[in-house]
Amino acid sequence: MQHKITSFEQYQETYKKSVEHPEQFWDEIAHTFSWKKKWDTTLDWNFKEPSVKWFINGKLNITENCLDRHLEKNAQKPAIIWESNDINEPNRILTYQELHDEVCRFSNVLQNNGIEKGDRVCIYMPMIPELTIAVLACARVGAIHSVVFAGFSSKSLSDRINDATCKLLVTADGLYRGNKTVALKEICDEALQTTSSIEKVIVYKRTNEAINMQIGRDVWWHSEMQKATPHFDAVEVDSEDALFILYTSGSTGKPKGVVHTTAGYMVFTYYTFLNVFQYESDDVFWCTADVGWITGHSYIIYGPLLNGATSVMFEGIPTFPDAGRFWAVIDKLSVSKFYTAPTAIRSLMASGLEFVYPYKLDTLKVIGSVGEPINEEAWYWYHEHIGKQKCPIVDTWWQTETGGILISPIAGVTPTKPTFATLPLPGVQPILVDSGGYEVSGNNVEGFLCMKFPWPSILRTTYGDHERCRLTYFSTYENLYFTGDGCRRDEDGYYRIIGRVDDVMNISGHRLGTAEVENAINEHPNVVESAVVAYPHDIKGQGIYAFVIVDKQSIEKGIVDTDPDTGDAEADSLRLLNITAFKNEIRDIVSKIISPIAKPDKIQIVSGLPKTRSGKIMRRILRKVAENDISNLGDTTTLLDPSIVDEIVKNAQ
Ligand code: WTA
């Protein structure tokens, strides 16, 4: 742990060194790892194409650094402690030796099922240790994993499989989520009707429900594993070979496959985990994210395992069997570092302190937050009732594209301020710019958050479409990586993330594009057009507000969202019924096409949308309506039909 920063002065010195001599700085950290062959050049980059390469010509396998490297001293140390959805099911503990052996076995299974270096493997799994085993086995054979969050619909799954032309799918019969089960294999079967690249499906038995197994294509995890040995020589890959693809939403309708490569991602997740959480060897670290998101990739699997840490993996949800579940698990497993999302904190806060009081929480040392801005109230509640005023809160800002944490306090080292992600980690060079791309310098300023120098785990491309990567992140401001976030730098130089400035919403910490949701709504046969915006939501951070234009037929059926009080009680109640049914249909469609997380909270039926003369929807106005801030709608005279605004305001939800 020679790279651990333990005082604020040391942070300042280290930061300075990392900015003045970035190559030397990262070089030294990279030497910690086992390499099959060391690199010859540390960095080559330009943000124009973009092209970023770290540890050039290095050869390695990341799983040797996650697993094999720890076997000599820590073979019997728990690598994963798994907590079931069912509070009464015993924990599963996998030591480093056991995890290593399981990963080797599954690497053999992948190979026996035709997977070779460079192939894409889709993983659509419950939060069980086998998910981690599958991820690491892909890395061990040099295949590229594409984990799809198991809450996504069959359509989202097939789109992702097709985009990356995945050859194999790893899934389970079903999953448990609170008191529900989800028939995962059934969703896969539906998805596979519209894909042609998948040759094999490996199915883990979790819920024991009856499923279809297609002969020749589908095989059982347990029978394949029985045939496999626990030895597998890790395949040599290049530093810049892709490690994984992870899909994330942007401003357009189609999610993009963010590509991370091997060595840079390894070095950065190792370093940020060690420092931000001030890792100690006896820690029990618990990140509550799902492995389907970047947080789970970097801080359930790779960051902790690269450090030889013990990582908790939780199958369930925070409110099952009741809202004290997180706190019960912290006491039961003696969790020392806990990392969750503001939306979870807010919802548990709303459930009341009676769910917190029964628990001691006295093993906690550091508590963290990620995924969206944390509001002051939630920050103080977390600090007081969970951290008992003695645990530093690390409000970590980062993105799928950044691979690891970029701006965050270092626990116990950086003085914190509620709602501030505070300062950049070593090697991270933020810059704020105005809309013209000019640097906004000094303190007490606001601007668009960009990065002016590459850190090792910056995204390399978007899968199959490099131009899209360039356009989205590297073309808005010359020679800068644009994050899509607005940001404030206060009088102390501390950074506070304000939120997205593009058409990306953040619903309970999940990224969703407005266009993505609109496309789904427009699939309803009676919808002519729709526009979606986010609005502040007490628990979810942001909620989804959809404005929907319906066709003539629907209007005839009475699906018009105007004042229902016509005096004719029967007709009014019929129409209300119709409207409710129609809105539910829209929610169902969105659920089916994207995921239940994308369902609009509010739907307003409108006769038109506020458009400029060139046909562009003025979302600014819709946002104001959704935020219930109609006192100042700004200039509406440039609209094609300004009267539409009056109607929208009058019927706002
Ligand atoms: C937002 C999640 C404020 C931000 C790791 C970013 C945050 C987007 C924070 C990325 C934070 C993430 N404070 N906002 N601490 N962390 N965000 O790709 O808008 O799912 O651009 O990555 O979440 O979301 P993503």
XYZ file of C-alpha atoms and ligand atoms in Angstrom:
678
model
C 0.000 0.000 0.000
C 2.861 2.281 -0.725
C 0.597 4.379 -2.925
C -1.790 5.324 -0.164
C -2.081 9.030 0.556
C -2.495 9.617 4.267
C -2.435 13.369 4.804
C -3.780 16.421 3.029
C -0.255 17.783 2.525
C 0.704 14.508 0.907
C -2.355 14.770 -1.333
C -1.306 18.251 -2.433
C 2.239 17.150 -3.160
C 1.110 14.007 -4.941
C -1.394 15.957 -6.990
C 1.249 18.441 -8.050
C 3.618 15.670 -9.069
C 0.877 13.839 -10.958
C 0.093 16.919 -13.024
C 3.662 17.955 -13.666
C 4.891 14.478 -14.535
C 1.839 12.356 -15.263
C 3.733 9.640 -17.084
C 6.261 9.166 -14.348
C 3.470 9.214 -11.788
C 1.373 6.441 -13.368
C 4.421 4.494 -14.406
C 5.417 4.019 -10.829
C 1.972 2.789 -9.834
C 1.788 0.402 -12.774
C 4.955 -1.309 -11.561
C 2.927 -2.721 -8.637
C 1.343 -5.255 -10.951
C 2.334 -8.543 -12.543
C 3.010 -8.075 -16.234
C 3.776 -10.729 -18.768
C 5.824 -8.068 -20.501
C 6.395 -4.486 -19.331
C 5.327 -1.565 -21.511
C 7.788 0.479 -23.542
C 6.038 3.849 -23.647
C 3.739 5.086 -20.900
C 1.396 7.331 -22.856
C 0.528 8.469 -26.331
C -2.536 10.608 -26.818
C -4.480 13.202 -28.693
C -8.069 14.273 -28.038
C -8.581 15.181 -31.676
C -9.223 11.713 -33.103
C -9.371 10.811 -30.112
C -6.619 8.302 -29.496
C -5.419 7.498 -26.004
C -2.969 4.699 -25.261
C -1.455 3.874 -21.895
C 1.353 1.421 -21.087
C 1.995 0.798 -24.739
C 3.016 -2.725 -25.765
C 2.591 -4.002 -22.217
C 1.285 -7.574 -22.022
C -0.739 -8.870 -19.117
C -3.930 -10.464 -17.921
C -5.921 -8.456 -15.390
C -7.180 -11.562 -13.587
C -3.634 -12.509 -12.601
C -3.592 -9.223 -10.750
C -7.076 -9.697 -9.295
C -6.535 -13.311 -8.235
C -3.224 -15.150 -8.728
C -1.151 -12.305 -7.282
C -2.892 -12.696 -3.910
C -2.663 -16.467 -3.609
C 0.731 -16.649 -2.035
C -0.240 -14.653 1.043
C -3.990 -14.427 0.999
C -5.364 -17.608 -0.531
C -7.719 -18.131 2.412
C -8.864 -14.533 2.683
C -12.481 -13.920 1.639
C -12.609 -12.262 -1.761
C -16.395 -12.185 -1.972
C -18.990 -12.344 0.760
C -22.362 -12.815 -0.786
C -25.612 -11.799 0.873
C -28.731 -13.373 -0.570
C -31.989 -11.619 -1.313
C -33.447 -13.902 1.365
C -32.248 -12.659 4.740
C -32.347 -16.212 6.116
C -30.220 -17.813 3.425
C -26.640 -18.308 4.679
C -23.892 -16.098 3.287
C -21.641 -17.565 0.648
C -17.987 -16.796 1.126
C -15.467 -17.304 -1.653
C -11.832 -17.081 -0.659
C -9.273 -15.835 -3.140
C -8.286 -19.452 -3.784
C -11.896 -20.501 -4.358
C -12.656 -17.547 -6.576
C -9.496 -18.221 -8.547
C -10.480 -21.860 -9.035
C -14.038 -21.037 -10.051
C -12.835 -18.423 -12.518
C -10.402 -20.925 -14.031
C -13.167 -23.513 -14.275
C -15.487 -21.100 -16.005
C -12.675 -19.978 -18.310
C -12.453 -23.590 -19.428
C -16.216 -23.654 -19.869
C -16.063 -20.559 -22.058
C -13.290 -22.051 -24.109
C -15.131 -25.372 -24.434
C -18.085 -23.405 -25.741
C -16.108 -21.762 -28.490
C -14.972 -18.515 -26.900
C -11.638 -17.119 -27.990
C -9.639 -13.986 -27.349
C -11.474 -10.896 -28.619
C -14.941 -12.511 -28.729
C -17.768 -10.617 -27.065
C -19.684 -12.319 -24.285
C -22.941 -10.898 -22.967
C -23.676 -11.416 -19.272
C -27.260 -10.981 -18.059
C -27.252 -12.299 -14.515
C -28.603 -11.887 -11.003
C -26.297 -10.379 -8.372
C -24.731 -13.696 -7.393
C -21.048 -14.704 -7.197
C -21.391 -16.442 -10.571
C -21.777 -13.014 -12.162
C -18.343 -12.018 -10.881
C -16.969 -15.413 -11.890
C -18.317 -14.979 -15.421
C -16.902 -11.455 -15.719
C -13.440 -12.506 -14.574
C -13.463 -15.650 -16.689
C -14.093 -13.530 -19.786
C -11.106 -11.401 -18.850
C -9.018 -14.515 -18.211
C -9.651 -15.908 -21.693
C -9.164 -12.482 -23.270
C -12.815 -12.162 -24.270
C -14.634 -8.837 -23.943
C -17.489 -8.835 -21.444
C -20.636 -6.838 -21.963
C -22.703 -6.974 -18.789
C -26.323 -5.961 -19.255
C -28.207 -4.950 -16.101
C -30.760 -7.683 -15.412
C -33.506 -5.068 -15.018
C -33.356 -4.263 -18.719
C -36.040 -5.575 -21.073
C -35.604 -8.203 -23.786
C -35.506 -5.455 -26.407
C -32.693 -3.612 -24.604
C -30.859 -6.909 -24.220
C -31.137 -7.855 -27.880
C -30.082 -4.363 -29.004
C -26.932 -4.654 -26.897
C -26.198 -8.195 -28.070
C -26.581 -7.106 -31.677
C -24.517 -3.957 -31.350
C -21.535 -5.919 -30.030
C -22.293 -9.094 -32.021
C -21.914 -11.184 -28.888
C -21.209 -14.834 -29.460
C -22.256 -16.229 -26.111
C -24.766 -15.266 -23.435
C -24.436 -16.115 -19.748
C -27.669 -15.936 -17.784
C -29.762 -17.656 -15.118
C -33.186 -19.259 -15.014
C -34.456 -16.375 -12.933
C -33.595 -13.878 -10.251
C -34.968 -12.826 -6.875
C -35.692 -9.205 -6.226
C -37.439 -8.468 -2.944
C -40.556 -10.613 -2.903
C -40.618 -10.949 -6.692
C -38.886 -13.247 -9.112
C -37.934 -12.267 -12.636
C -37.907 -14.934 -15.344
C -34.523 -14.064 -16.831
C -34.254 -16.987 -19.212
C -37.655 -16.231 -20.664
C -36.526 -12.650 -21.322
C -33.375 -14.025 -22.977
C -35.400 -16.394 -25.162
C -37.449 -13.467 -26.386
C -34.353 -11.358 -26.982
C -32.653 -14.151 -28.904
C -35.463 -14.166 -31.452
C -34.049 -10.943 -32.821
C -30.333 -11.716 -32.616
C -28.251 -13.908 -34.852
C -24.776 -13.825 -33.339
C -25.359 -15.864 -30.164
C -24.187 -19.449 -30.555
C -24.357 -20.637 -26.970
C -26.287 -19.745 -23.822
C -24.976 -20.830 -20.435
C -27.706 -20.937 -17.794
C -27.139 -20.849 -14.037
C -29.868 -22.400 -11.905
C -30.932 -19.900 -9.270
C -34.718 -19.923 -8.876
C -35.408 -23.450 -10.096
C -38.342 -22.413 -12.199
C -39.235 -24.412 -15.277
C -37.517 -22.977 -18.336
C -36.982 -23.798 -21.949
C -33.570 -25.175 -22.879
C -32.929 -25.135 -26.613
C -30.939 -28.205 -27.539
C -27.606 -27.405 -29.128
C -27.713 -23.802 -27.963
C -28.459 -23.783 -24.236
C -26.315 -25.527 -21.641
C -26.450 -25.611 -17.848
C -23.776 -23.835 -15.842
C -23.515 -26.652 -13.294
C -23.078 -29.459 -15.801
C -20.474 -27.512 -17.778
C -18.562 -26.665 -14.597
C -18.492 -30.316 -13.546
C -16.547 -31.134 -16.664
C -14.016 -28.319 -16.171
C -10.722 -28.263 -14.267
C -9.707 -25.439 -11.899
C -6.615 -24.616 -13.945
C -6.475 -22.165 -16.765
C -3.432 -20.253 -17.933
C -4.471 -16.637 -18.259
C -4.385 -15.525 -21.879
C -1.900 -12.775 -22.644
C -3.524 -9.570 -23.849
C -2.173 -6.187 -24.814
C -2.507 -3.187 -22.480
C -4.826 -1.585 -25.002
C -6.942 -4.669 -25.768
C -10.569 -4.092 -24.795
C -11.512 -5.465 -21.394
C -15.189 -4.688 -21.571
C -18.051 -2.853 -23.202
C -20.689 -1.218 -21.052
C -23.721 0.423 -22.601
C -24.825 3.801 -21.374
C -27.393 6.357 -22.423
C -26.546 9.547 -24.205
C -28.450 12.331 -25.890
C -29.520 10.188 -28.823
C -31.991 7.331 -28.801
C -29.456 4.558 -29.031
C -27.292 3.671 -26.010
C -23.613 3.506 -26.813
C -21.092 0.844 -25.909
C -18.378 2.516 -23.877
C -15.137 0.608 -24.347
C -12.515 0.298 -21.616
C -9.150 -1.286 -22.208
C -7.103 -3.453 -19.897
C -4.040 -1.863 -18.329
C -5.204 1.715 -17.826
C -8.476 0.575 -16.291
C -6.586 -1.784 -13.993
C -4.165 0.858 -12.750
C -6.823 3.491 -12.204
C -9.454 1.368 -10.429
C -6.746 -0.070 -8.185
C -5.419 3.356 -7.282
C -8.753 5.093 -6.729
C -10.158 2.255 -4.613
C -7.059 2.275 -2.430
C -7.090 6.003 -1.869
C -10.666 7.192 -1.894
C -11.792 4.509 0.562
C -8.432 4.377 2.372
C -8.381 0.629 2.001
C -7.012 -1.393 4.911
C -6.333 -5.111 4.655
C -8.978 -6.112 7.199
C -11.720 -4.057 5.553
C -15.073 -5.497 4.612
C -16.045 -3.291 1.692
C -19.610 -3.074 0.480
C -20.663 -1.295 -2.680
C -24.430 -1.663 -3.101
C -24.509 -0.990 -6.855
C -25.413 -3.645 -9.391
C -22.602 -5.089 -11.484
C -24.738 -4.076 -14.469
C -23.517 -0.495 -13.944
C -19.986 0.892 -14.018
C -19.942 1.321 -10.232
C -20.336 -2.425 -9.830
C -17.633 -3.174 -12.408
C -15.088 -0.873 -10.817
C -15.888 -1.034 -7.097
C -17.441 -4.450 -6.499
C -15.175 -6.413 -8.793
C -12.017 -4.881 -10.191
C -10.953 -2.162 -7.707
C -11.390 -4.295 -4.572
C -9.952 -7.495 -6.058
C -6.923 -5.696 -7.496
C -6.221 -4.565 -3.937
C -6.822 -8.005 -2.435
C -9.841 -6.694 -0.529
C -12.961 -8.437 0.730
C -15.939 -7.284 -1.317
C -19.580 -7.779 -0.362
C -22.063 -8.596 -3.072
C -25.779 -8.199 -2.322
C -28.486 -9.868 -4.349
C -31.496 -8.023 -2.945
C -32.922 -4.555 -2.525
C -32.615 -2.040 0.335
C -36.239 -2.339 1.409
C -36.642 -6.110 1.674
C -37.712 -7.571 4.007
C -37.796 -4.035 5.400
C -36.020 -0.695 5.151
C -33.435 -1.795 7.715
C -31.818 -4.350 5.421
C -28.647 -2.373 4.625
C -28.039 -1.654 8.283
C -28.709 -5.258 9.289
C -26.166 -6.488 6.758
C -23.566 -3.938 7.875
C -23.835 -5.272 11.447
C -23.981 -8.902 10.402
C -20.911 -8.768 8.147
C -19.004 -6.083 10.105
C -18.840 -3.869 7.047
C -16.186 -1.173 7.451
C -16.565 0.781 4.203
C -19.966 1.313 2.651
C -20.678 2.822 -0.764
C -24.207 3.565 -1.973
C -26.328 6.015 -3.979
C -28.193 9.154 -2.895
C -31.490 7.722 -4.117
C -31.132 4.793 -1.692
C -30.203 7.146 1.127
C -33.218 9.350 0.437
C -35.632 6.454 0.272
C -34.313 4.934 3.514
C -34.395 8.334 5.133
C -38.065 8.595 4.173
C -38.768 5.198 5.761
C -37.927 6.582 9.178
C -35.283 6.169 11.842
C -37.041 3.220 13.458
C -35.333 1.121 10.774
C -31.908 2.440 11.723
C -32.057 2.446 15.542
C -31.950 -1.330 16.062
C -28.482 -1.471 14.521
C -25.111 -0.510 15.918
C -23.281 0.380 12.695
C -20.154 0.663 14.811
C -17.874 -1.164 12.385
C -18.255 1.565 9.758
C -15.253 3.773 9.049
C -15.971 5.360 5.666
C -19.274 5.891 3.868
C -19.606 6.879 0.242
C -22.059 8.201 -2.299
C -22.156 7.994 -6.080
C -24.306 8.431 -9.142
C -26.023 11.765 -8.705
C -25.735 14.942 -6.711
C -26.429 14.288 -3.036
C -28.686 16.920 -1.518
C -27.772 18.553 1.765
C -30.534 16.925 3.779
C -29.533 13.433 2.679
C -25.855 14.217 3.278
C -26.501 15.256 6.904
C -28.804 12.315 7.560
C -26.173 9.906 6.215
C -23.465 11.618 8.248
C -25.428 11.659 11.471
C -27.443 8.448 11.495
C -25.289 6.065 9.494
C -21.780 7.471 9.918
C -22.563 8.510 13.524
C -20.665 11.745 12.817
C -17.369 9.882 12.806
C -17.165 8.449 9.296
C -15.965 10.672 6.491
C -18.388 10.783 3.558
C -16.804 10.395 0.154
C -19.058 12.013 -2.443
C -17.466 10.475 -5.518
C -18.042 12.020 -8.929
C -17.353 9.986 -12.048
C -19.004 8.397 -15.089
C -19.254 5.174 -17.083
C -16.862 6.819 -19.518
C -14.266 7.684 -16.886
C -13.935 4.089 -15.636
C -13.163 5.200 -12.100
C -13.629 8.025 -9.607
C -12.215 11.381 -10.788
C -13.342 13.980 -8.267
C -13.781 12.940 -4.652
C -12.549 13.438 -1.153
C -9.904 10.999 0.003
C -11.529 9.610 3.144
C -10.257 11.269 6.287
C -7.661 13.192 4.290
C -9.621 15.765 2.290
C -11.767 18.058 4.447
C -15.335 17.527 3.230
C -18.183 19.919 2.575
C -21.758 18.690 2.196
C -22.790 18.268 -1.470
C -19.262 18.858 -2.777
C -17.291 16.162 -4.575
C -14.378 18.372 -3.432
C -11.084 17.970 -5.309
C -9.679 16.048 -8.262
C -7.769 12.869 -7.487
C -4.113 12.713 -8.536
C -3.744 12.540 -12.307
C -7.121 14.183 -12.926
C -7.099 17.627 -14.513
C -10.528 19.260 -14.566
C -11.258 22.535 -16.297
C -14.449 24.593 -16.435
C -15.378 26.264 -19.711
C -18.138 28.592 -20.850
C -20.424 27.913 -23.801
C -17.839 29.380 -26.170
C -15.271 26.908 -24.909
C -13.218 29.520 -23.062
C -11.745 28.543 -19.752
C -13.570 29.904 -16.736
C -10.672 30.424 -14.399
C -10.439 31.396 -10.761
C -12.748 30.415 -7.957
C -16.400 31.047 -7.231
C -17.352 30.262 -10.827
C -19.558 27.922 -12.805
C -19.064 26.217 -16.124
C -19.147 23.041 -18.153
C -16.934 20.389 -16.654
C -14.203 19.084 -18.962
C -10.887 17.271 -18.569
C -7.777 18.523 -20.269
C -5.490 15.532 -19.854
C -6.145 11.793 -20.088
C -6.160 9.611 -16.978
C -5.488 5.894 -17.499
C -9.117 4.701 -17.546
C -10.673 7.251 -19.898
C -12.945 5.557 -22.463
C -11.124 4.656 -25.666
C -14.032 4.476 -28.075
C -17.698 3.667 -28.404
C -17.997 0.169 -29.752
C -18.189 -0.018 -33.520
C -18.529 3.742 -33.956
C -15.453 5.774 -33.156
C -16.883 8.880 -34.783
C -19.722 8.841 -32.300
C -17.189 8.826 -29.478
C -15.414 11.802 -31.004
C -18.607 13.733 -31.599
C -20.076 13.063 -28.167
C -17.084 13.714 -25.945
C -14.259 15.350 -27.872
C -15.773 17.716 -30.409
C -17.784 20.162 -28.268
C -14.636 21.856 -26.958
C -11.344 21.582 -28.742
C -8.764 19.345 -27.104
C -10.971 18.646 -24.107
C -12.987 15.673 -22.907
C -16.499 16.993 -22.224
C -18.336 15.307 -19.355
C -21.861 16.592 -20.064
C -22.067 17.945 -16.500
C -22.386 21.485 -15.233
C -20.185 22.297 -12.286
C -19.381 24.991 -9.743
C -15.979 25.722 -8.234
C -16.297 27.515 -4.916
C -14.036 29.933 -3.101
C -11.826 27.072 -1.874
C -11.463 25.545 -5.314
C -13.862 22.754 -4.373
C -15.987 21.193 -7.119
C -19.721 20.749 -6.830
C -21.497 18.921 -9.619
C -24.723 20.624 -10.597
C -26.053 17.984 -12.968
C -26.309 17.117 -16.629
C -26.427 19.883 -19.172
C -27.357 17.598 -22.074
C -30.443 15.494 -22.745
C -29.444 12.839 -20.271
C -31.636 12.286 -17.226
C -30.502 10.738 -13.968
C -33.354 8.706 -12.520
C -32.455 7.087 -9.190
C -28.846 7.260 -10.308
C -29.625 5.514 -13.605
C -28.727 7.288 -16.785
C -31.460 7.539 -19.393
C -31.601 9.636 -22.536
C -34.726 11.684 -23.186
C -34.715 10.487 -26.808
C -34.533 6.882 -25.684
C -37.694 7.240 -23.595
C -39.442 9.264 -26.309
C -38.705 6.579 -28.897
C -40.278 4.001 -26.606
C -43.387 6.113 -25.944
C -43.766 6.738 -29.675
C -44.124 2.995 -30.185
C -47.645 3.250 -28.755
C -49.928 3.049 -31.790
C -51.939 6.096 -30.715
C -49.024 8.372 -29.972
C -48.117 10.916 -32.612
C -45.210 12.546 -30.863
C -43.771 12.974 -27.416
C -41.248 14.991 -25.474
C -39.697 13.946 -22.213
C -37.936 16.028 -19.585
C -36.666 15.416 -16.072
C -37.989 17.229 -13.002
C -36.811 17.232 -9.372
C -38.103 14.219 -7.441
C -37.770 13.828 -3.660
C -36.559 10.231 -3.670
C -35.360 9.501 -7.188
C -33.428 12.738 -7.598
C -35.115 13.219 -10.938
C -38.441 11.966 -12.204
C -39.633 11.631 -15.800
C -42.337 13.940 -17.140
C -43.706 13.010 -20.559
C -45.700 15.321 -22.829
C -47.626 13.236 -25.324
C -49.596 14.089 -28.452
C -52.249 11.501 -29.295
C -53.844 10.752 -32.656
C -57.341 11.669 -33.772
C -58.826 8.296 -32.914
C -57.730 8.643 -29.328
C -59.224 12.073 -29.107
C -62.498 10.594 -30.285
C -62.223 7.991 -27.539
C -61.953 10.812 -25.057
C -58.257 10.602 -24.334
C -57.812 14.324 -23.913
C -56.287 15.629 -20.764
C -58.330 18.791 -20.370
C -60.631 19.760 -17.529
C -62.812 16.668 -17.184
C -65.569 18.447 -15.385
C -68.098 18.849 -18.188
C -71.097 18.464 -15.925
C -71.881 15.088 -17.406
C -70.625 12.830 -14.619
C -70.882 9.614 -16.586
C -68.974 10.913 -19.583
C -66.324 12.464 -17.331
C -65.643 9.293 -15.412
C -65.493 7.281 -18.620
C -62.936 9.635 -20.045
C -60.846 9.570 -16.886
C -60.883 5.802 -17.086
C -59.706 5.968 -20.673
C -56.936 8.374 -19.829
C -55.702 6.262 -16.949
C -55.736 3.126 -19.085
C -53.902 4.931 -21.842
C -51.207 6.234 -19.496
C -50.722 2.757 -18.088
C -50.300 1.427 -21.604
C -47.577 3.987 -22.190
C -45.814 2.984 -18.976
C -46.042 -0.676 -19.968
C -44.561 -0.005 -23.380
C -41.630 1.894 -21.900
C -41.096 -0.920 -19.414
C -41.102 -3.450 -22.174
C -38.867 -1.563 -24.556
C -36.343 -0.204 -22.056
C -36.897 -1.193 -18.437
C -39.296 -0.438 -15.582
C -36.757 2.152 -14.377
C -37.609 4.284 -17.420
C -41.379 4.532 -16.801
C -42.606 8.134 -16.848
C -43.799 9.368 -13.451
C -46.079 11.956 -14.995
C -47.761 11.937 -18.381
C -49.565 14.944 -19.790
C -51.562 14.687 -22.964
C -51.110 17.792 -25.076
C -52.386 18.937 -28.433
C -48.983 20.219 -29.529
C -45.430 20.816 -28.367
C -43.651 24.161 -28.104
C -41.517 24.183 -31.223
C -39.320 26.765 -32.830
C -39.885 27.690 -36.451
C -37.176 25.251 -37.408
C -39.083 22.458 -35.684
C -36.898 22.075 -32.615
C -38.717 21.345 -29.369
C -37.993 24.003 -26.768
C -37.294 21.752 -23.832
C -36.460 24.705 -21.643
C -40.173 25.534 -21.525
C -41.225 21.958 -20.886
C -38.663 21.702 -18.104
C -40.066 24.807 -16.441
C -43.585 23.382 -16.624
C -42.400 20.054 -15.223
C -40.554 21.837 -12.427
C -43.708 23.825 -11.720
C -41.773 27.038 -12.235
C -44.062 28.806 -14.662
C -43.544 32.355 -13.438
C -40.729 32.912 -15.897
C -40.997 30.881 -19.040
C -38.628 33.132 -20.919
C -39.135 34.350 -24.437
C -41.831 32.354 -26.217
C -42.266 34.648 -29.184
C -39.962 32.615 -31.401
C -42.303 29.665 -31.127
C -44.286 28.472 -34.085
C -47.465 28.502 -31.983
C -47.053 30.361 -28.678
C -50.632 29.526 -27.625
C -49.659 25.920 -27.090
C -47.697 27.027 -24.039
C -50.869 28.337 -22.375
C -52.594 25.028 -22.867
C -49.624 23.092 -21.489
C -49.355 25.333 -18.453
C -53.088 25.142 -17.769
C -53.150 21.339 -17.732
C -49.793 20.766 -16.063
C -49.698 17.820 -13.652
C -23.820 11.933 -12.262
C -21.975 6.675 -12.454
C -23.114 14.465 -8.722
C -23.197 12.908 -13.245
C -20.623 6.494 -11.740
C -22.465 12.001 -14.213
C -22.867 12.606 -10.049
C -23.383 10.821 -14.285
C -22.016 12.014 -9.090
C -22.667 9.556 -14.654
C -21.760 12.752 -7.892
C -22.209 10.682 -10.793
N -22.326 13.963 -7.758
N -23.405 13.816 -9.866
N -21.011 12.273 -6.910
N -21.631 10.825 -9.588
N -22.969 11.743 -11.075
O -22.338 6.958 -16.155
O -24.224 13.625 -13.896
O -24.057 6.044 -14.539
O -22.265 12.570 -15.480
O -21.781 6.769 -13.797
O -23.939 10.698 -12.961
O -23.503 8.435 -14.524
P -22.961 6.985 -14.815
